[in-house]
Amino acid sequence: MRPFPRRIPRRLPRHDPRQLPRRLVRLYAGLLLYGASAALLLRAGLGLDPWDVFHQGVSEHTAISIGMVSIITGALVLLLWIPLRERPGLGTVSNVVLVGLSMDATLALVPTPGGLAARIPLMLFAVLLNGLATGLYISAAFGSGPRDGLMIGLSRRTGRSIRLVRTSIELVVLLTGILLGGTAGVGTVVYALAIGPLAQYFLRVLTIPDASAGMDFEVRRQRGILRPWSRRMDRDREPSSMDAG
């Protein structure tokens, strides 16, 4: 895992109003595709990302769909922003609702594949699609997802690195999900290894000029902050697996 930047800006740069329609399309396309990719990873049955392992585990013990569990979890995590003094953006609120709805809708449309010959390609496609969705959502720069906002807030409050806080949160979430019956497996490992490089690649391709990537990208003049296409990004940038989560 590559190191995260230690300094986290509180204020996002201003954007060119002419880019607003383009950013909105990317935001909502990214969120819908993120939910769809999560559903496809679930249908592959080879392991989910840490938060969806947790969502699935909770769903197994309730009469609530996994998408609705994701929505409820996102809303509860968002409440934790209050004592941390984090400010949600349009993308944050939209994330809470749309990812879960998209996930449930995709699960209703896509049947479970039969053998490994179908499940493995589906898993790989789901991870690739998730990377694209992450790139779309972050490049729109409407604020971090509720889970990443929690990570950022805790990092500020504790003085610990983002990498340490993120790893600690996701390990707790993953272990809790496994204990509840969520599916962790080779898909979980593939996702963990691939999502950073994939999201970074799509961010390079999709980043809108003068737009910030919500969590790590800032205006060029600020010291110590990453910016699109910089050499420091190549060395330090790795988007969280829940940047759209």
PDB file of C-alpha atoms in Angstrom:
ATOM      1  CA  MET A   1       0.000   0.000   0.000  1.00  0.00           C
ATOM      2  CA  ARG A   2       1.419   3.377  -0.962  1.00  0.00           C
ATOM      3  CA  PRO A   3       1.634   6.157   1.608  1.00  0.00           C
ATOM      4  CA  PHE A   4      -1.069   8.785   1.811  1.00  0.00           C
ATOM      5  CA  PRO A   5      -0.291  12.481   2.134  1.00  0.00           C
ATOM      6  CA  ARG A   6      -0.111  13.612   5.767  1.00  0.00           C
ATOM      7  CA  ARG A   7      -1.680  17.024   5.293  1.00  0.00           C
ATOM      8  CA  ILE A   8      -5.380  17.134   4.455  1.00  0.00           C
ATOM      9  CA  PRO A   9      -6.916  20.409   3.286  1.00  0.00           C
ATOM     10  CA  ARG A  10     -10.251  21.501   4.705  1.00  0.00           C
ATOM     11  CA  ARG A  11     -11.271  23.759   1.836  1.00  0.00           C
ATOM     12  CA  LEU A  12     -11.710  22.707  -1.780  1.00  0.00           C
ATOM     13  CA  PRO A  13     -10.730  25.050  -4.593  1.00  0.00           C
ATOM     14  CA  ARG A  14     -13.330  26.900  -6.599  1.00  0.00           C
ATOM     15  CA  HIS A  15     -14.375  25.396  -9.913  1.00  0.00           C
ATOM     16  CA  ASP A  16     -15.215  26.856 -13.267  1.00  0.00           C
ATOM     17  CA  PRO A  17     -19.056  27.080 -13.350  1.00  0.00           C
ATOM     18  CA  ARG A  18     -18.960  25.988 -16.986  1.00  0.00           C
ATOM     19  CA  GLN A  19     -17.728  22.592 -15.815  1.00  0.00           C
ATOM     20  CA  LEU A  20     -20.730  22.030 -13.534  1.00  0.00           C
ATOM     21  CA  PRO A  21     -22.899  19.963 -15.956  1.00  0.00           C
ATOM     22  CA  ARG A  22     -19.924  17.783 -16.841  1.00  0.00           C
ATOM     23  CA  ARG A  23     -19.050  17.270 -13.176  1.00  0.00           C
ATOM     24  CA  LEU A  24     -22.649  16.375 -12.291  1.00  0.00           C
ATOM     25  CA  VAL A  25     -22.781  13.750 -15.042  1.00  0.00           C
ATOM     26  CA  ARG A  26     -19.557  12.225 -13.768  1.00  0.00           C
ATOM     27  CA  LEU A  27     -20.749  12.298 -10.174  1.00  0.00           C
ATOM     28  CA  TYR A  28     -24.000  10.458 -10.782  1.00  0.00           C
ATOM     29  CA  ALA A  29     -22.625   8.110 -13.426  1.00  0.00           C
ATOM     30  CA  GLY A  30     -19.828   7.204 -11.039  1.00  0.00           C
ATOM     31  CA  LEU A  31     -22.183   6.547  -8.128  1.00  0.00           C
ATOM     32  CA  LEU A  32     -24.553   4.412 -10.199  1.00  0.00           C
ATOM     33  CA  LEU A  33     -21.692   2.413 -11.706  1.00  0.00           C
ATOM     34  CA  TYR A  34     -20.126   1.978  -8.283  1.00  0.00           C
ATOM     35  CA  GLY A  35     -23.304   0.385  -6.945  1.00  0.00           C
ATOM     36  CA  ALA A  36     -23.601  -1.790 -10.053  1.00  0.00           C
ATOM     37  CA  SER A  37     -19.982  -2.961  -9.759  1.00  0.00           C
ATOM     38  CA  ALA A  38     -20.481  -3.834  -6.098  1.00  0.00           C
ATOM     39  CA  ALA A  39     -23.547  -5.900  -7.053  1.00  0.00           C
ATOM     40  CA  LEU A  40     -21.624  -7.721  -9.793  1.00  0.00           C
ATOM     41  CA  LEU A  41     -18.837  -8.513  -7.326  1.00  0.00           C
ATOM     42  CA  LEU A  42     -21.470  -9.960  -5.016  1.00  0.00           C
ATOM     43  CA  ARG A  43     -22.961 -12.043  -7.832  1.00  0.00           C
ATOM     44  CA  ALA A  44     -19.496 -13.421  -8.630  1.00  0.00           C
ATOM     45  CA  GLY A  45     -19.471 -14.884  -5.117  1.00  0.00           C
ATOM     46  CA  LEU A  46     -15.698 -14.837  -4.708  1.00  0.00           C
ATOM     47  CA  GLY A  47     -15.386 -12.130  -2.068  1.00  0.00           C
ATOM     48  CA  LEU A  48     -16.374  -8.491  -1.575  1.00  0.00           C
ATOM     49  CA  ASP A  49     -14.594  -5.315  -0.566  1.00  0.00           C
ATOM     50  CA  PRO A  50     -14.358  -4.813   3.253  1.00  0.00           C
ATOM     51  CA  TRP A  51     -17.375  -2.550   3.684  1.00  0.00           C
ATOM     52  CA  ASP A  52     -19.606  -4.760   1.516  1.00  0.00           C
ATOM     53  CA  VAL A  53     -18.502  -7.822   3.505  1.00  0.00           C
ATOM     54  CA  PHE A  54     -19.911  -5.956   6.495  1.00  0.00           C
ATOM     55  CA  HIS A  55     -23.065  -4.887   4.638  1.00  0.00           C
ATOM     56  CA  GLN A  56     -23.678  -8.459   3.493  1.00  0.00           C
ATOM     57  CA  GLY A  57     -23.130  -9.811   7.010  1.00  0.00           C
ATOM     58  CA  VAL A  58     -25.686  -7.402   8.462  1.00  0.00           C
ATOM     59  CA  SER A  59     -28.101  -8.212   5.643  1.00  0.00           C
ATOM     60  CA  GLU A  60     -27.808 -11.926   6.399  1.00  0.00           C
ATOM     61  CA  HIS A  61     -29.066 -11.318   9.944  1.00  0.00           C
ATOM     62  CA  THR A  62     -31.893  -8.957   9.043  1.00  0.00           C
ATOM     63  CA  ALA A  63     -34.707  -8.732   6.536  1.00  0.00           C
ATOM     64  CA  ILE A  64     -32.997  -5.749   4.921  1.00  0.00           C
ATOM     65  CA  SER A  65     -31.419  -5.848   1.457  1.00  0.00           C
ATOM     66  CA  ILE A  66     -27.664  -5.304   1.197  1.00  0.00           C
ATOM     67  CA  GLY A  67     -28.230  -2.068  -0.704  1.00  0.00           C
ATOM     68  CA  MET A  68     -30.471  -0.730   2.036  1.00  0.00           C
ATOM     69  CA  VAL A  69     -27.927  -1.786   4.655  1.00  0.00           C
ATOM     70  CA  SER A  70     -25.353   0.220   2.705  1.00  0.00           C
ATOM     71  CA  ILE A  71     -27.639   3.264   2.765  1.00  0.00           C
ATOM     72  CA  ILE A  72     -28.330   2.958   6.495  1.00  0.00           C
ATOM     73  CA  THR A  73     -24.651   2.429   7.261  1.00  0.00           C
ATOM     74  CA  GLY A  74     -23.684   5.436   5.169  1.00  0.00           C
ATOM     75  CA  ALA A  75     -26.235   7.606   6.987  1.00  0.00           C
ATOM     76  CA  LEU A  76     -24.991   6.451  10.393  1.00  0.00           C
ATOM     77  CA  VAL A  77     -21.371   7.053   9.410  1.00  0.00           C
ATOM     78  CA  LEU A  78     -22.381  10.510   8.199  1.00  0.00           C
ATOM     79  CA  LEU A  79     -23.696  11.295  11.693  1.00  0.00           C
ATOM     80  CA  LEU A  80     -20.193  10.647  13.015  1.00  0.00           C
ATOM     81  CA  TRP A  81     -19.023  13.595  10.910  1.00  0.00           C
ATOM     82  CA  ILE A  82     -20.764  15.965  13.356  1.00  0.00           C
ATOM     83  CA  PRO A  83     -18.330  15.592  16.294  1.00  0.00           C
ATOM     84  CA  LEU A  84     -15.453  15.431  13.801  1.00  0.00           C
ATOM     85  CA  ARG A  85     -16.623  18.735  12.245  1.00  0.00           C
ATOM     86  CA  GLU A  86     -16.501  17.427   8.704  1.00  0.00           C
ATOM     87  CA  ARG A  87     -18.692  19.117   6.088  1.00  0.00           C
ATOM     88  CA  PRO A  88     -20.600  16.946   3.601  1.00  0.00           C
ATOM     89  CA  GLY A  89     -20.898  17.911  -0.045  1.00  0.00           C
ATOM     90  CA  LEU A  90     -23.422  17.085  -2.719  1.00  0.00           C
ATOM     91  CA  GLY A  91     -21.422  13.978  -3.577  1.00  0.00           C
ATOM     92  CA  THR A  92     -21.455  12.855   0.058  1.00  0.00           C
ATOM     93  CA  VAL A  93     -25.239  12.952   0.393  1.00  0.00           C
ATOM     94  CA  SER A  94     -25.806  11.507  -3.084  1.00  0.00           C
ATOM     95  CA  ASN A  95     -23.386   8.705  -2.267  1.00  0.00           C
ATOM     96  CA  VAL A  96     -25.381   7.639   0.768  1.00  0.00           C
ATOM     97  CA  VAL A  97     -28.525   7.050  -1.292  1.00  0.00           C
ATOM     98  CA  LEU A  98     -27.551   6.172  -4.861  1.00  0.00           C
ATOM     99  CA  VAL A  99     -24.891   3.501  -4.354  1.00  0.00           C
ATOM    100  CA  GLY A 100     -27.228   1.293  -2.326  1.00  0.00           C
ATOM    101  CA  LEU A 101     -30.173   1.787  -4.681  1.00  0.00           C
ATOM    102  CA  SER A 102     -28.020   0.980  -7.697  1.00  0.00           C
ATOM    103  CA  MET A 103     -26.683  -2.102  -5.964  1.00  0.00           C
ATOM    104  CA  ASP A 104     -30.154  -3.477  -5.214  1.00  0.00           C
ATOM    105  CA  ALA A 105     -31.407  -2.678  -8.728  1.00  0.00           C
ATOM    106  CA  THR A 106     -28.467  -4.486 -10.336  1.00  0.00           C
ATOM    107  CA  LEU A 107     -28.917  -7.518  -8.075  1.00  0.00           C
ATOM    108  CA  ALA A 108     -32.561  -7.692  -9.160  1.00  0.00           C
ATOM    109  CA  LEU A 109     -31.550  -7.715 -12.839  1.00  0.00           C
ATOM    110  CA  VAL A 110     -28.421  -9.877 -12.890  1.00  0.00           C
ATOM    111  CA  PRO A 111     -28.699 -13.599 -12.085  1.00  0.00           C
ATOM    112  CA  THR A 112     -26.041 -15.551 -10.207  1.00  0.00           C
ATOM    113  CA  PRO A 113     -23.602 -17.173 -12.676  1.00  0.00           C
ATOM    114  CA  GLY A 114     -23.006 -20.903 -12.609  1.00  0.00           C
ATOM    115  CA  GLY A 115     -19.410 -22.112 -12.557  1.00  0.00           C
ATOM    116  CA  LEU A 116     -16.019 -20.531 -12.029  1.00  0.00           C
ATOM    117  CA  ALA A 117     -15.648 -20.042 -15.775  1.00  0.00           C
ATOM    118  CA  ALA A 118     -18.319 -17.351 -15.536  1.00  0.00           C
ATOM    119  CA  ARG A 119     -17.703 -16.103 -11.984  1.00  0.00           C
ATOM    120  CA  ILE A 120     -14.003 -15.285 -12.366  1.00  0.00           C
ATOM    121  CA  PRO A 121     -14.446 -13.023 -15.443  1.00  0.00           C
ATOM    122  CA  LEU A 122     -17.431 -11.394 -13.718  1.00  0.00           C
ATOM    123  CA  MET A 123     -15.298 -10.687 -10.648  1.00  0.00           C
ATOM    124  CA  LEU A 124     -12.520  -9.150 -12.746  1.00  0.00           C
ATOM    125  CA  PHE A 125     -14.987  -7.036 -14.724  1.00  0.00           C
ATOM    126  CA  ALA A 126     -16.620  -5.849 -11.489  1.00  0.00           C
ATOM    127  CA  VAL A 127     -13.272  -4.706 -10.062  1.00  0.00           C
ATOM    128  CA  LEU A 128     -12.416  -2.925 -13.325  1.00  0.00           C
ATOM    129  CA  LEU A 129     -15.821  -1.232 -13.407  1.00  0.00           C
ATOM    130  CA  ASN A 130     -15.397  -0.211  -9.783  1.00  0.00           C
ATOM    131  CA  GLY A 131     -12.093   1.464 -10.640  1.00  0.00           C
ATOM    132  CA  LEU A 132     -13.770   3.402 -13.456  1.00  0.00           C
ATOM    133  CA  ALA A 133     -16.659   4.384 -11.182  1.00  0.00           C
ATOM    134  CA  THR A 134     -14.231   5.571  -8.510  1.00  0.00           C
ATOM    135  CA  GLY A 135     -12.370   7.682 -11.054  1.00  0.00           C
ATOM    136  CA  LEU A 136     -15.608   9.259 -12.278  1.00  0.00           C
ATOM    137  CA  TYR A 137     -16.899  10.016  -8.814  1.00  0.00           C
ATOM    138  CA  ILE A 138     -13.681  11.456  -7.386  1.00  0.00           C
ATOM    139  CA  SER A 139     -12.856  13.507 -10.492  1.00  0.00           C
ATOM    140  CA  ALA A 140     -16.260  15.214 -10.173  1.00  0.00           C
ATOM    141  CA  ALA A 141     -14.980  16.719  -6.893  1.00  0.00           C
ATOM    142  CA  PHE A 142     -18.236  17.095  -4.984  1.00  0.00           C
ATOM    143  CA  GLY A 143     -16.850  15.873  -1.674  1.00  0.00           C
ATOM    144  CA  SER A 144     -15.700  12.579  -0.240  1.00  0.00           C
ATOM    145  CA  GLY A 145     -17.979   9.644   0.532  1.00  0.00           C
ATOM    146  CA  PRO A 146     -19.245   9.227   4.116  1.00  0.00           C
ATOM    147  CA  ARG A 147     -16.719   6.510   4.973  1.00  0.00           C
ATOM    148  CA  ASP A 148     -13.764   8.460   3.636  1.00  0.00           C
ATOM    149  CA  GLY A 149     -14.953  11.550   5.470  1.00  0.00           C
ATOM    150  CA  LEU A 150     -14.861   9.512   8.670  1.00  0.00           C
ATOM    151  CA  MET A 151     -11.313   8.424   7.841  1.00  0.00           C
ATOM    152  CA  ILE A 152     -10.221  11.999   7.131  1.00  0.00           C
ATOM    153  CA  GLY A 153     -11.867  13.369  10.267  1.00  0.00           C
ATOM    154  CA  LEU A 154     -10.306  10.742  12.515  1.00  0.00           C
ATOM    155  CA  SER A 155      -6.923  11.390  10.945  1.00  0.00           C
ATOM    156  CA  ARG A 156      -7.221  15.085  11.732  1.00  0.00           C
ATOM    157  CA  ARG A 157      -8.425  14.483  15.279  1.00  0.00           C
ATOM    158  CA  THR A 158      -5.882  11.821  16.221  1.00  0.00           C
ATOM    159  CA  GLY A 159      -2.905  13.113  14.252  1.00  0.00           C
ATOM    160  CA  ARG A 160      -2.432   9.640  12.764  1.00  0.00           C
ATOM    161  CA  SER A 161      -1.731   9.058   9.080  1.00  0.00           C
ATOM    162  CA  ILE A 162      -4.607   8.433   6.691  1.00  0.00           C
ATOM    163  CA  ARG A 163      -3.087   5.076   5.785  1.00  0.00           C
ATOM    164  CA  LEU A 164      -3.110   3.914   9.417  1.00  0.00           C
ATOM    165  CA  VAL A 165      -6.634   5.168  10.078  1.00  0.00           C
ATOM    166  CA  ARG A 166      -7.982   3.700   6.841  1.00  0.00           C
ATOM    167  CA  THR A 167      -6.331   0.332   7.408  1.00  0.00           C
ATOM    168  CA  SER A 168      -7.593   0.154  11.006  1.00  0.00           C
ATOM    169  CA  ILE A 169     -11.179   1.012  10.033  1.00  0.00           C
ATOM    170  CA  GLU A 170     -11.299  -1.423   7.127  1.00  0.00           C
ATOM    171  CA  LEU A 171      -9.773  -4.260   9.155  1.00  0.00           C
ATOM    172  CA  VAL A 172     -12.382  -3.796  11.893  1.00  0.00           C
ATOM    173  CA  VAL A 173     -15.172  -3.593   9.305  1.00  0.00           C
ATOM    174  CA  LEU A 174     -13.882  -6.652   7.421  1.00  0.00           C
ATOM    175  CA  LEU A 175     -13.481  -8.822  10.526  1.00  0.00           C
ATOM    176  CA  THR A 176     -16.917  -7.787  11.799  1.00  0.00           C
ATOM    177  CA  GLY A 177     -18.445  -8.631   8.426  1.00  0.00           C
ATOM    178  CA  ILE A 178     -16.777 -12.049   8.346  1.00  0.00           C
ATOM    179  CA  LEU A 179     -18.065 -12.812  11.849  1.00  0.00           C
ATOM    180  CA  LEU A 180     -21.559 -11.853  10.683  1.00  0.00           C
ATOM    181  CA  GLY A 181     -21.319 -14.205   7.697  1.00  0.00           C
ATOM    182  CA  GLY A 182     -20.169 -11.850   4.946  1.00  0.00           C
ATOM    183  CA  THR A 183     -18.209 -13.255   2.002  1.00  0.00           C
ATOM    184  CA  ALA A 184     -14.457 -12.617   2.010  1.00  0.00           C
ATOM    185  CA  GLY A 185     -12.230 -14.481  -0.406  1.00  0.00           C
ATOM    186  CA  VAL A 186     -10.039 -14.155  -3.449  1.00  0.00           C
ATOM    187  CA  GLY A 187     -12.248 -11.342  -4.727  1.00  0.00           C
ATOM    188  CA  THR A 188     -11.499  -9.370  -1.558  1.00  0.00           C
ATOM    189  CA  VAL A 189      -7.761  -9.764  -2.145  1.00  0.00           C
ATOM    190  CA  VAL A 190      -7.995  -8.920  -5.865  1.00  0.00           C
ATOM    191  CA  TYR A 191     -10.050  -5.840  -5.045  1.00  0.00           C
ATOM    192  CA  ALA A 192      -7.618  -4.657  -2.371  1.00  0.00           C
ATOM    193  CA  LEU A 193      -4.628  -5.038  -4.703  1.00  0.00           C
ATOM    194  CA  ALA A 194      -6.204  -3.672  -7.871  1.00  0.00           C
ATOM    195  CA  ILE A 195      -8.506  -0.832  -6.842  1.00  0.00           C
ATOM    196  CA  GLY A 196      -5.730   1.640  -6.014  1.00  0.00           C
ATOM    197  CA  PRO A 197      -3.861   1.368  -9.334  1.00  0.00           C
ATOM    198  CA  LEU A 198      -7.119   1.221 -11.318  1.00  0.00           C
ATOM    199  CA  ALA A 199      -8.631   4.268  -9.646  1.00  0.00           C
ATOM    200  CA  GLN A 200      -5.362   6.161 -10.024  1.00  0.00           C
ATOM    201  CA  TYR A 201      -5.252   5.365 -13.738  1.00  0.00           C
ATOM    202  CA  PHE A 202      -8.832   6.452 -14.330  1.00  0.00           C
ATOM    203  CA  LEU A 203      -8.270   9.609 -12.287  1.00  0.00           C
ATOM    204  CA  ARG A 204      -5.422  10.574 -14.589  1.00  0.00           C
ATOM    205  CA  VAL A 205      -7.638  10.030 -17.607  1.00  0.00           C
ATOM    206  CA  LEU A 206     -10.796  11.612 -16.224  1.00  0.00           C
ATOM    207  CA  THR A 207      -9.690  14.509 -14.007  1.00  0.00           C
ATOM    208  CA  ILE A 208     -11.388  17.717 -15.134  1.00  0.00           C
ATOM    209  CA  PRO A 209      -9.111  20.772 -15.409  1.00  0.00           C
ATOM    210  CA  ASP A 210      -9.414  23.055 -12.367  1.00  0.00           C
ATOM    211  CA  ALA A 211     -11.348  20.367 -10.515  1.00  0.00           C
ATOM    212  CA  SER A 212     -10.198  18.842  -7.278  1.00  0.00           C
ATOM    213  CA  ALA A 213     -10.419  15.161  -6.472  1.00  0.00           C
ATOM    214  CA  GLY A 214     -12.190  15.771  -3.210  1.00  0.00           C
ATOM    215  CA  MET A 215      -9.760  14.186  -0.801  1.00  0.00           C
ATOM    216  CA  ASP A 216      -6.216  14.585  -2.042  1.00  0.00           C
ATOM    217  CA  PHE A 217      -6.148  16.862  -5.096  1.00  0.00           C
ATOM    218  CA  GLU A 218      -5.907  20.592  -4.487  1.00  0.00           C
ATOM    219  CA  VAL A 219      -5.045  23.749  -6.290  1.00  0.00           C
ATOM    220  CA  ARG A 220      -1.582  23.883  -7.755  1.00  0.00           C
ATOM    221  CA  ARG A 221      -0.386  26.798  -5.612  1.00  0.00           C
ATOM    222  CA  GLN A 222      -0.901  25.100  -2.247  1.00  0.00           C
ATOM    223  CA  ARG A 223       2.211  23.667  -0.687  1.00  0.00           C
ATOM    224  CA  GLY A 224       2.390  20.002   0.252  1.00  0.00           C
ATOM    225  CA  ILE A 225      -0.834  19.011  -1.485  1.00  0.00           C
ATOM    226  CA  LEU A 226      -1.119  16.601  -4.380  1.00  0.00           C
ATOM    227  CA  ARG A 227      -2.381  17.818  -7.722  1.00  0.00           C
ATOM    228  CA  PRO A 228      -3.460  16.128 -10.986  1.00  0.00           C
ATOM    229  CA  TRP A 229      -0.665  14.698 -13.129  1.00  0.00           C
ATOM    230  CA  SER A 230       2.088  15.619 -10.661  1.00  0.00           C
ATOM    231  CA  ARG A 231       5.118  13.442 -10.044  1.00  0.00           C
ATOM    232  CA  ARG A 232       4.222  13.331  -6.378  1.00  0.00           C
ATOM    233  CA  MET A 233       0.865  11.792  -7.290  1.00  0.00           C
ATOM    234  CA  ASP A 234       2.639   8.981  -9.083  1.00  0.00           C
ATOM    235  CA  ARG A 235       4.578   8.300  -5.925  1.00  0.00           C
ATOM    236  CA  ASP A 236       1.984   8.933  -3.226  1.00  0.00           C
ATOM    237  CA  ARG A 237      -1.525   8.781  -4.616  1.00  0.00           C
ATOM    238  CA  GLU A 238      -3.714   5.771  -3.918  1.00  0.00           C
ATOM    239  CA  PRO A 239      -7.444   6.411  -3.672  1.00  0.00           C
ATOM    240  CA  SER A 240      -9.311   4.633  -0.950  1.00  0.00           C
ATOM    241  CA  SER A 241     -11.410   1.658  -1.860  1.00  0.00           C
ATOM    242  CA  MET A 242     -14.396   3.578  -0.473  1.00  0.00           C
ATOM    243  CA  ASP A 243     -13.742   6.965  -2.045  1.00  0.00           C
ATOM    244  CA  ALA A 244     -17.242   6.469  -3.525  1.00  0.00           C
ATOM    245  CA  GLY A 245     -18.370   4.896  -0.375  1.00  0.00           C
TER     246      GLY A 245
END
